PDB file of C-alpha atoms in Angstrom:
ATOM      1  CA  ASP A 978     100.134  98.836 116.925  1.00  0.00           C
ATOM      2  CA  ALA A 979      96.901  99.650 115.057  1.00  0.00           C
ATOM      3  CA  ARG A 980      95.803  97.048 112.513  1.00  0.00           C
ATOM      4  CA  VAL A 981      93.066  96.403 110.002  1.00  0.00           C
ATOM      5  CA  THR A 982      91.153  93.285 111.045  1.00  0.00           C
ATOM      6  CA  GLN A 983      89.441  91.016 108.553  1.00  0.00           C
ATOM      7  CA  THR A 984      87.132  88.075 109.224  1.00  0.00           C
ATOM      8  CA  PRO A 985      86.945  85.274 108.374  1.00  0.00           C
ATOM      9  CA  ARG A 986      90.528  84.456 107.344  1.00  0.00           C
ATOM     10  CA  HIS A 987      89.323  81.536 105.250  1.00  0.00           C
ATOM     11  CA  LYS A 988      85.966  80.703 103.747  1.00  0.00           C
ATOM     12  CA  VAL A 989      84.997  77.648 101.703  1.00  0.00           C
ATOM     13  CA  THR A 990      81.519  77.651 100.264  1.00  0.00           C
ATOM     14  CA  GLU A 991      79.480  76.070  97.527  1.00  0.00           C
ATOM     15  CA  MET A 992      78.496  77.847  94.365  1.00  0.00           C
ATOM     16  CA  GLY A 993      75.288  79.817  94.804  1.00  0.00           C
ATOM     17  CA  GLN A 994      75.763  80.507  98.503  1.00  0.00           C
ATOM     18  CA  GLU A 995      76.004  83.989 100.012  1.00  0.00           C
ATOM     19  CA  VAL A 996      79.374  85.073 101.340  1.00  0.00           C
ATOM     20  CA  THR A 997      79.960  87.976 103.717  1.00  0.00           C
ATOM     21  CA  MET A 998      83.423  89.313 104.489  1.00  0.00           C
ATOM     22  CA  ARG A 999      83.994  91.818 107.264  1.00  0.00           C
ATOM     23  CA  CYS A1000      86.597  94.453 107.931  1.00  0.00           C
ATOM     24  CA  GLN A1001      87.370  96.639 110.915  1.00  0.00           C
ATOM     25  CA  PRO A1002      89.427  99.617 109.718  1.00  0.00           C
ATOM     26  CA  ILE A1003      91.992 101.391 111.857  1.00  0.00           C
ATOM     27  CA  LEU A1004      90.327 103.800 114.260  1.00  0.00           C
ATOM     28  CA  GLY A1005      90.446 107.332 112.890  1.00  0.00           C
ATOM     29  CA  HIS A1006      90.961 106.341 109.271  1.00  0.00           C
ATOM     30  CA  ASN A1007      88.364 107.854 106.940  1.00  0.00           C
ATOM     31  CA  THR A1008      88.905 105.794 103.798  1.00  0.00           C
ATOM     32  CA  VAL A1009      88.263 102.080 103.333  1.00  0.00           C
ATOM     33  CA  PHE A1010      89.107  99.983 100.302  1.00  0.00           C
ATOM     34  CA  TRP A1011      88.306  96.458  99.144  1.00  0.00           C
ATOM     35  CA  TYR A1012      90.885  94.845  96.869  1.00  0.00           C
ATOM     36  CA  ARG A1013      90.941  91.386  95.322  1.00  0.00           C
ATOM     37  CA  GLN A1014      94.191  89.588  94.577  1.00  0.00           C
ATOM     38  CA  THR A1015      94.277  87.429  91.490  1.00  0.00           C
ATOM     39  CA  MET A1016      97.219  85.946  89.641  1.00  0.00           C
ATOM     40  CA  MET A1017      96.515  87.809  86.425  1.00  0.00           C
ATOM     41  CA  GLN A1018      95.401  91.207  87.739  1.00  0.00           C
ATOM     42  CA  GLY A1019      97.441  91.573  90.881  1.00  0.00           C
ATOM     43  CA  LEU A1020      95.561  93.719  93.386  1.00  0.00           C
ATOM     44  CA  GLU A1021      92.412  95.024  91.744  1.00  0.00           C
ATOM     45  CA  LEU A1022      90.197  97.622  93.389  1.00  0.00           C
ATOM     46  CA  LEU A1023      86.620  96.555  94.023  1.00  0.00           C
ATOM     47  CA  ALA A1024      85.208  99.373  96.169  1.00  0.00           C
ATOM     48  CA  TYR A1025      86.274 102.565  97.927  1.00  0.00           C
ATOM     49  CA  PHE A1026      84.607 104.474 100.761  1.00  0.00           C
ATOM     50  CA  ARG A1027      85.412 107.892 102.179  1.00  0.00           C
ATOM     51  CA  ASN A1028      83.751 108.981 105.410  1.00  0.00           C
ATOM     52  CA  ARG A1029      81.535 105.893 104.965  1.00  0.00           C
ATOM     53  CA  ALA A1030      80.186 107.110 101.604  1.00  0.00           C
ATOM     54  CA  PRO A1031      80.852 104.896  98.567  1.00  0.00           C
ATOM     55  CA  LEU A1032      83.053 106.754  96.090  1.00  0.00           C
ATOM     56  CA  ASP A1033      83.989 104.128  93.572  1.00  0.00           C
ATOM     57  CA  ASP A1034      82.667 100.624  93.071  1.00  0.00           C
ATOM     58  CA  SER A1035      83.319 100.418  89.355  1.00  0.00           C
ATOM     59  CA  GLY A1036      85.569  97.407  89.818  1.00  0.00           C
ATOM     60  CA  MET A1037      82.813  95.337  91.356  1.00  0.00           C
ATOM     61  CA  PRO A1038      80.425  93.031  89.469  1.00  0.00           C
ATOM     62  CA  LYS A1039      77.236  94.867  90.435  1.00  0.00           C
ATOM     63  CA  ASP A1040      74.873  91.991  89.914  1.00  0.00           C
ATOM     64  CA  ARG A1041      76.394  89.850  92.635  1.00  0.00           C
ATOM     65  CA  PHE A1042      78.706  91.993  94.761  1.00  0.00           C
ATOM     66  CA  SER A1043      77.760  94.661  97.266  1.00  0.00           C
ATOM     67  CA  ALA A1044      79.856  96.705  99.685  1.00  0.00           C
ATOM     68  CA  GLU A1045      78.635  98.716 102.661  1.00  0.00           C
ATOM     69  CA  MET A1046      79.841 100.572 105.731  1.00  0.00           C
ATOM     70  CA  PRO A1047      77.106 100.311 108.350  1.00  0.00           C
ATOM     71  CA  ASP A1048      79.259 102.339 110.715  1.00  0.00           C
ATOM     72  CA  ALA A1049      82.798 103.711 110.966  1.00  0.00           C
ATOM     73  CA  THR A1050      84.107 100.526 112.554  1.00  0.00           C
ATOM     74  CA  LEU A1051      82.728  98.005 110.075  1.00  0.00           C
ATOM     75  CA  ALA A1052      82.904  97.491 106.327  1.00  0.00           C
ATOM     76  CA  THR A1053      81.311  94.502 104.620  1.00  0.00           C
ATOM     77  CA  LEU A1054      81.669  92.886 101.217  1.00  0.00           C
ATOM     78  CA  LYS A1055      78.940  90.478 100.158  1.00  0.00           C
ATOM     79  CA  ILE A1056      78.749  88.114  97.238  1.00  0.00           C
ATOM     80  CA  GLN A1057      75.364  86.639  96.360  1.00  0.00           C
ATOM     81  CA  PRO A1058      75.267  84.234  94.646  1.00  0.00           C
ATOM     82  CA  SER A1059      78.913  83.180  94.757  1.00  0.00           C
ATOM     83  CA  GLU A1060      80.585  81.546  91.756  1.00  0.00           C
ATOM     84  CA  PRO A1061      83.817  79.540  91.411  1.00  0.00           C
ATOM     85  CA  ARG A1062      85.460  82.463  89.569  1.00  0.00           C
ATOM     86  CA  ASP A1063      85.092  84.534  92.749  1.00  0.00           C
ATOM     87  CA  SER A1064      87.717  82.359  94.419  1.00  0.00           C
ATOM     88  CA  ALA A1065      90.529  84.732  95.415  1.00  0.00           C
ATOM     89  CA  VAL A1066      91.997  86.560  98.381  1.00  0.00           C
ATOM     90  CA  TYR A1067      90.037  89.658  99.341  1.00  0.00           C
ATOM     91  CA  PHE A1068      91.882  92.440 101.165  1.00  0.00           C
ATOM     92  CA  CYS A1069      90.519  95.371 103.083  1.00  0.00           C
ATOM     93  CA  ALA A1070      92.660  98.473 103.552  1.00  0.00           C
ATOM     94  CA  SER A1071      92.149 101.728 105.398  1.00  0.00           C
ATOM     95  CA  GLY A1072      93.831 105.122 105.246  1.00  0.00           C
ATOM     96  CA  LEU A1073      93.558 108.810 105.907  1.00  0.00           C
ATOM     97  CA  ALA A1074      92.694 111.278 103.149  1.00  0.00           C
ATOM     98  CA  PRO A1075      93.713 113.800 102.060  1.00  0.00           C
ATOM     99  CA  GLY A1076      97.415 113.340 102.591  1.00  0.00           C
ATOM    100  CA  ASP A1077     100.231 111.017 101.689  1.00  0.00           C
ATOM    101  CA  SER A1078      99.998 108.502 104.497  1.00  0.00           C
ATOM    102  CA  PRO A1079     100.003 104.966 103.068  1.00  0.00           C
ATOM    103  CA  LEU A1080      97.127 102.522 103.158  1.00  0.00           C
ATOM    104  CA  HIS A1081      97.208  99.786 105.788  1.00  0.00           C
ATOM    105  CA  PHE A1082      96.028  96.344 104.775  1.00  0.00           C
ATOM    106  CA  GLY A1083      94.408  93.527 106.674  1.00  0.00           C
ATOM    107  CA  ASN A1084      95.597  89.941 106.250  1.00  0.00           C
ATOM    108  CA  GLY A1085      92.819  89.108 103.847  1.00  0.00           C
ATOM    109  CA  THR A1086      90.006  86.572 103.483  1.00  0.00           C
ATOM    110  CA  ARG A1087      90.856  83.592 101.297  1.00  0.00           C
ATOM    111  CA  LEU A1088      87.630  82.601  99.562  1.00  0.00           C
ATOM    112  CA  THR A1089      87.165  79.264  97.837  1.00  0.00           C
ATOM    113  CA  VAL A1090      83.935  78.637  95.962  1.00  0.00           C
ATOM    114  CA  THR A1091      83.414  75.024  94.867  1.00  0.00           C
TER     115      THR A1091
ATOM    116  CA  ASP B1222      93.838  98.536  80.924  1.00  0.00           C
ATOM    117  CA  GLN B1223      96.763  98.089  83.284  1.00  0.00           C
ATOM    118  CA  GLN B1224      97.827 101.581  84.344  1.00  0.00           C
ATOM    119  CA  VAL B1225     100.654 100.269  86.525  1.00  0.00           C
ATOM    120  CA  LYS B1226     102.813  97.518  85.091  1.00  0.00           C
ATOM    121  CA  GLN B1227     105.412  95.257  86.585  1.00  0.00           C
ATOM    122  CA  ASN B1228     106.725  93.292  83.658  1.00  0.00           C
ATOM    123  CA  SER B1229     108.915  90.898  85.608  1.00  0.00           C
ATOM    124  CA  PRO B1230     106.823  88.349  87.488  1.00  0.00           C
ATOM    125  CA  SER B1231     109.881  87.038  89.285  1.00  0.00           C
ATOM    126  CA  LEU B1232     113.462  87.912  90.169  1.00  0.00           C
ATOM    127  CA  SER B1233     116.176  85.832  91.778  1.00  0.00           C
ATOM    128  CA  VAL B1234     119.180  87.456  93.446  1.00  0.00           C
ATOM    129  CA  GLN B1235     122.051  86.228  95.583  1.00  0.00           C
ATOM    130  CA  GLU B1236     122.289  87.345  99.186  1.00  0.00           C
ATOM    131  CA  GLY B1237     124.373  90.476  99.520  1.00  0.00           C
ATOM    132  CA  ARG B1238     123.829  91.611  95.943  1.00  0.00           C
ATOM    133  CA  ILE B1239     121.544  94.358  94.709  1.00  0.00           C
ATOM    134  CA  SER B1240     117.903  93.666  93.837  1.00  0.00           C
ATOM    135  CA  ILE B1241     116.303  95.991  91.296  1.00  0.00           C
ATOM    136  CA  LEU B1242     112.557  95.840  90.804  1.00  0.00           C
ATOM    137  CA  ASN B1243     110.967  97.850  88.025  1.00  0.00           C
ATOM    138  CA  CYS B1244     107.595  99.452  87.483  1.00  0.00           C
ATOM    139  CA  ASP B1245     106.065 101.451  84.633  1.00  0.00           C
ATOM    140  CA  TYR B1246     102.915 103.547  84.608  1.00  0.00           C
ATOM    141  CA  THR B1247     100.790 105.110  81.917  1.00  0.00           C
ATOM    142  CA  ASN B1248      98.608 107.629  83.761  1.00  0.00           C
ATOM    143  CA  SER B1249     100.331 111.036  83.800  1.00  0.00           C
ATOM    144  CA  MET B1250      98.020 112.169  86.616  1.00  0.00           C
ATOM    145  CA  PHE B1251      99.761 109.848  89.083  1.00  0.00           C
ATOM    146  CA  ASP B1252     101.852 111.954  91.458  1.00  0.00           C
ATOM    147  CA  TYR B1253     102.615 109.636  94.348  1.00  0.00           C
ATOM    148  CA  PHE B1254     104.161 106.211  94.164  1.00  0.00           C
ATOM    149  CA  LEU B1255     104.570 103.466  96.725  1.00  0.00           C
ATOM    150  CA  TRP B1256     106.106 100.047  97.094  1.00  0.00           C
ATOM    151  CA  TYR B1257     104.463  97.374  99.205  1.00  0.00           C
ATOM    152  CA  LYS B1258     105.927  94.071 100.306  1.00  0.00           C
ATOM    153  CA  LYS B1259     103.799  90.966 100.762  1.00  0.00           C
ATOM    154  CA  TYR B1260     104.582  87.711 102.504  1.00  0.00           C
ATOM    155  CA  PRO B1261     102.392  84.608 101.971  1.00  0.00           C
ATOM    156  CA  ALA B1262      99.154  84.586 103.985  1.00  0.00           C
ATOM    157  CA  GLU B1263      99.650  88.214 105.028  1.00  0.00           C
ATOM    158  CA  GLY B1264      98.421  91.527 103.723  1.00  0.00           C
ATOM    159  CA  PRO B1265     100.703  93.911 101.828  1.00  0.00           C
ATOM    160  CA  THR B1266     102.798  96.155 104.067  1.00  0.00           C
ATOM    161  CA  PHE B1267     104.051  99.585 103.125  1.00  0.00           C
ATOM    162  CA  LEU B1268     107.741  99.777 102.335  1.00  0.00           C
ATOM    163  CA  ILE B1269     108.684 103.136 100.824  1.00  0.00           C
ATOM    164  CA  SER B1270     107.131 105.949  98.812  1.00  0.00           C
ATOM    165  CA  ILE B1271     108.095 108.852  96.587  1.00  0.00           C
ATOM    166  CA  SER B1272     106.366 112.024  95.509  1.00  0.00           C
ATOM    167  CA  SER B1273     106.528 113.136  91.891  1.00  0.00           C
ATOM    168  CA  ILE B1274     108.454 116.253  92.925  1.00  0.00           C
ATOM    169  CA  LYS B1275     111.405 114.040  93.841  1.00  0.00           C
ATOM    170  CA  ASP B1276     113.507 111.638  91.849  1.00  0.00           C
ATOM    171  CA  LYS B1277     114.907 109.599  94.704  1.00  0.00           C
ATOM    172  CA  ASN B1278     113.935 108.538  98.191  1.00  0.00           C
ATOM    173  CA  GLU B1279     116.057 106.399 100.461  1.00  0.00           C
ATOM    174  CA  ASP B1280     115.257 104.462 103.617  1.00  0.00           C
ATOM    175  CA  GLY B1281     118.009 102.217 104.900  1.00  0.00           C
ATOM    176  CA  ARG B1282     118.654  99.439 102.398  1.00  0.00           C
ATOM    177  CA  PHE B1283     115.732 100.538 100.220  1.00  0.00           C
ATOM    178  CA  THR B1284     115.868 103.284  97.590  1.00  0.00           C
ATOM    179  CA  VAL B1285     113.159 104.233  95.151  1.00  0.00           C
ATOM    180  CA  PHE B1286     113.990 106.107  91.960  1.00  0.00           C
ATOM    181  CA  LEU B1287     111.453 107.949  89.844  1.00  0.00           C
ATOM    182  CA  ASN B1288     111.887 108.950  86.197  1.00  0.00           C
ATOM    183  CA  LYS B1289     108.826 111.015  85.377  1.00  0.00           C
ATOM    184  CA  SER B1290     109.652 111.572  81.728  1.00  0.00           C
ATOM    185  CA  ALA B1291     109.889 107.824  81.193  1.00  0.00           C
ATOM    186  CA  LYS B1292     106.991 107.087  83.570  1.00  0.00           C
ATOM    187  CA  HIS B1293     109.218 104.573  85.287  1.00  0.00           C
ATOM    188  CA  LEU B1294     110.168 103.819  88.853  1.00  0.00           C
ATOM    189  CA  SER B1295     112.432 101.285  90.410  1.00  0.00           C
ATOM    190  CA  LEU B1296     113.117  99.877  93.845  1.00  0.00           C
ATOM    191  CA  HIS B1297     116.703  99.065  94.782  1.00  0.00           C
ATOM    192  CA  ILE B1298     117.464  96.812  97.723  1.00  0.00           C
ATOM    193  CA  VAL B1299     121.086  96.651  98.751  1.00  0.00           C
ATOM    194  CA  PRO B1300     122.359  94.466 100.191  1.00  0.00           C
ATOM    195  CA  SER B1301     119.634  91.897  99.608  1.00  0.00           C
ATOM    196  CA  GLN B1302     118.842  89.556 102.488  1.00  0.00           C
ATOM    197  CA  PRO B1303     116.944  86.237 102.575  1.00  0.00           C
ATOM    198  CA  GLY B1304     114.191  87.944 104.603  1.00  0.00           C
ATOM    199  CA  ASP B1305     113.561  90.219 101.632  1.00  0.00           C
ATOM    200  CA  SER B1306     112.098  87.261  99.725  1.00  0.00           C
ATOM    201  CA  ALA B1307     108.493  88.298  99.122  1.00  0.00           C
ATOM    202  CA  VAL B1308     106.171  89.698  96.470  1.00  0.00           C
ATOM    203  CA  TYR B1309     106.710  93.403  95.818  1.00  0.00           C
ATOM    204  CA  PHE B1310     103.869  95.531  94.531  1.00  0.00           C
ATOM    205  CA  CYS B1311     104.269  98.911  92.926  1.00  0.00           C
ATOM    206  CA  ALA B1312     101.342 101.304  93.457  1.00  0.00           C
ATOM    207  CA  ALA B1313     100.379 104.797  92.333  1.00  0.00           C
ATOM    208  CA  SER B1314      97.849 107.439  93.294  1.00  0.00           C
ATOM    209  CA  GLU B1315      96.640 110.938  92.356  1.00  0.00           C
ATOM    210  CA  LEU B1316      97.268 112.813  95.593  1.00  0.00           C
ATOM    211  CA  THR B1317      96.551 116.259  94.191  1.00  0.00           C
ATOM    212  CA  GLY B1318      93.028 115.063  93.512  1.00  0.00           C
ATOM    213  CA  GLY B1319      92.641 114.690  97.253  1.00  0.00           C
ATOM    214  CA  GLY B1320      92.245 110.951  97.195  1.00  0.00           C
ATOM    215  CA  ASN B1321      94.392 108.097  98.386  1.00  0.00           C
ATOM    216  CA  LYS B1322      93.086 105.378  96.089  1.00  0.00           C
ATOM    217  CA  LEU B1323      95.949 103.134  95.010  1.00  0.00           C
ATOM    218  CA  THR B1324      96.336 101.460  91.632  1.00  0.00           C
ATOM    219  CA  PHE B1325      98.579  98.428  91.886  1.00  0.00           C
ATOM    220  CA  GLY B1326     100.806  96.516  89.530  1.00  0.00           C
ATOM    221  CA  THR B1327     100.691  92.734  89.294  1.00  0.00           C
ATOM    222  CA  GLY B1328     103.676  92.218  91.567  1.00  0.00           C
ATOM    223  CA  THR B1329     107.195  90.796  91.315  1.00  0.00           C
ATOM    224  CA  GLN B1330     108.196  87.734  93.324  1.00  0.00           C
ATOM    225  CA  LEU B1331     111.695  88.328  94.694  1.00  0.00           C
ATOM    226  CA  LYS B1332     113.742  85.380  95.838  1.00  0.00           C
ATOM    227  CA  VAL B1333     116.996  86.066  97.648  1.00  0.00           C
ATOM    228  CA  GLU B1334     119.186  82.994  97.647  1.00  0.00           C
ATOM    229  CA  LEU B1335     121.948  82.111 100.058  1.00  0.00           C
TER     230      LEU B1335
END
């Protein structure tokens, strides 16, 4: 059963440190998404790639967040410097576009910034 | 600007009864709607979807209804089971635009009691 894999599952870091979250999308999927789950906003979109090209990163704080896809099997989300307000669960999802097949989510990275 | 809204943060239902979860949207360009289910410490998993050309889609105990004129959809679970206790997210996308980016609501926590 194909799955989206995210690492690490948990990350605790101090304010000001760099954080890197990784995602391995499902093989063959051509779209990759980063979402952040917060209590107030639910699942908010941070970044969106199609065929490894960034299509939408308007939801991301540009000064500290960056998202990349070095190759088709790896997507990364970096925060530098991290702040306590970045504490949340970050989800990666992959899918196939165009078409109506649903997105598949990983189990998330729970980030705590102290 | 919340384009997809789930106004009930929580819902409690007795086992065997019907659960009805509601969702409203504001973007008239949305043409494909999905429900995801999320257990603690896991990623959201796809449950059921509906295209805007339909008004109902059924899959076992789960039925999604779409009222385009009211920009409203609902998820019916009948009969409800304790294992259905989870957070349910409503999501929407613009499929005709060729993309599969999902906009999510804030979620409804369903608790099915014995």
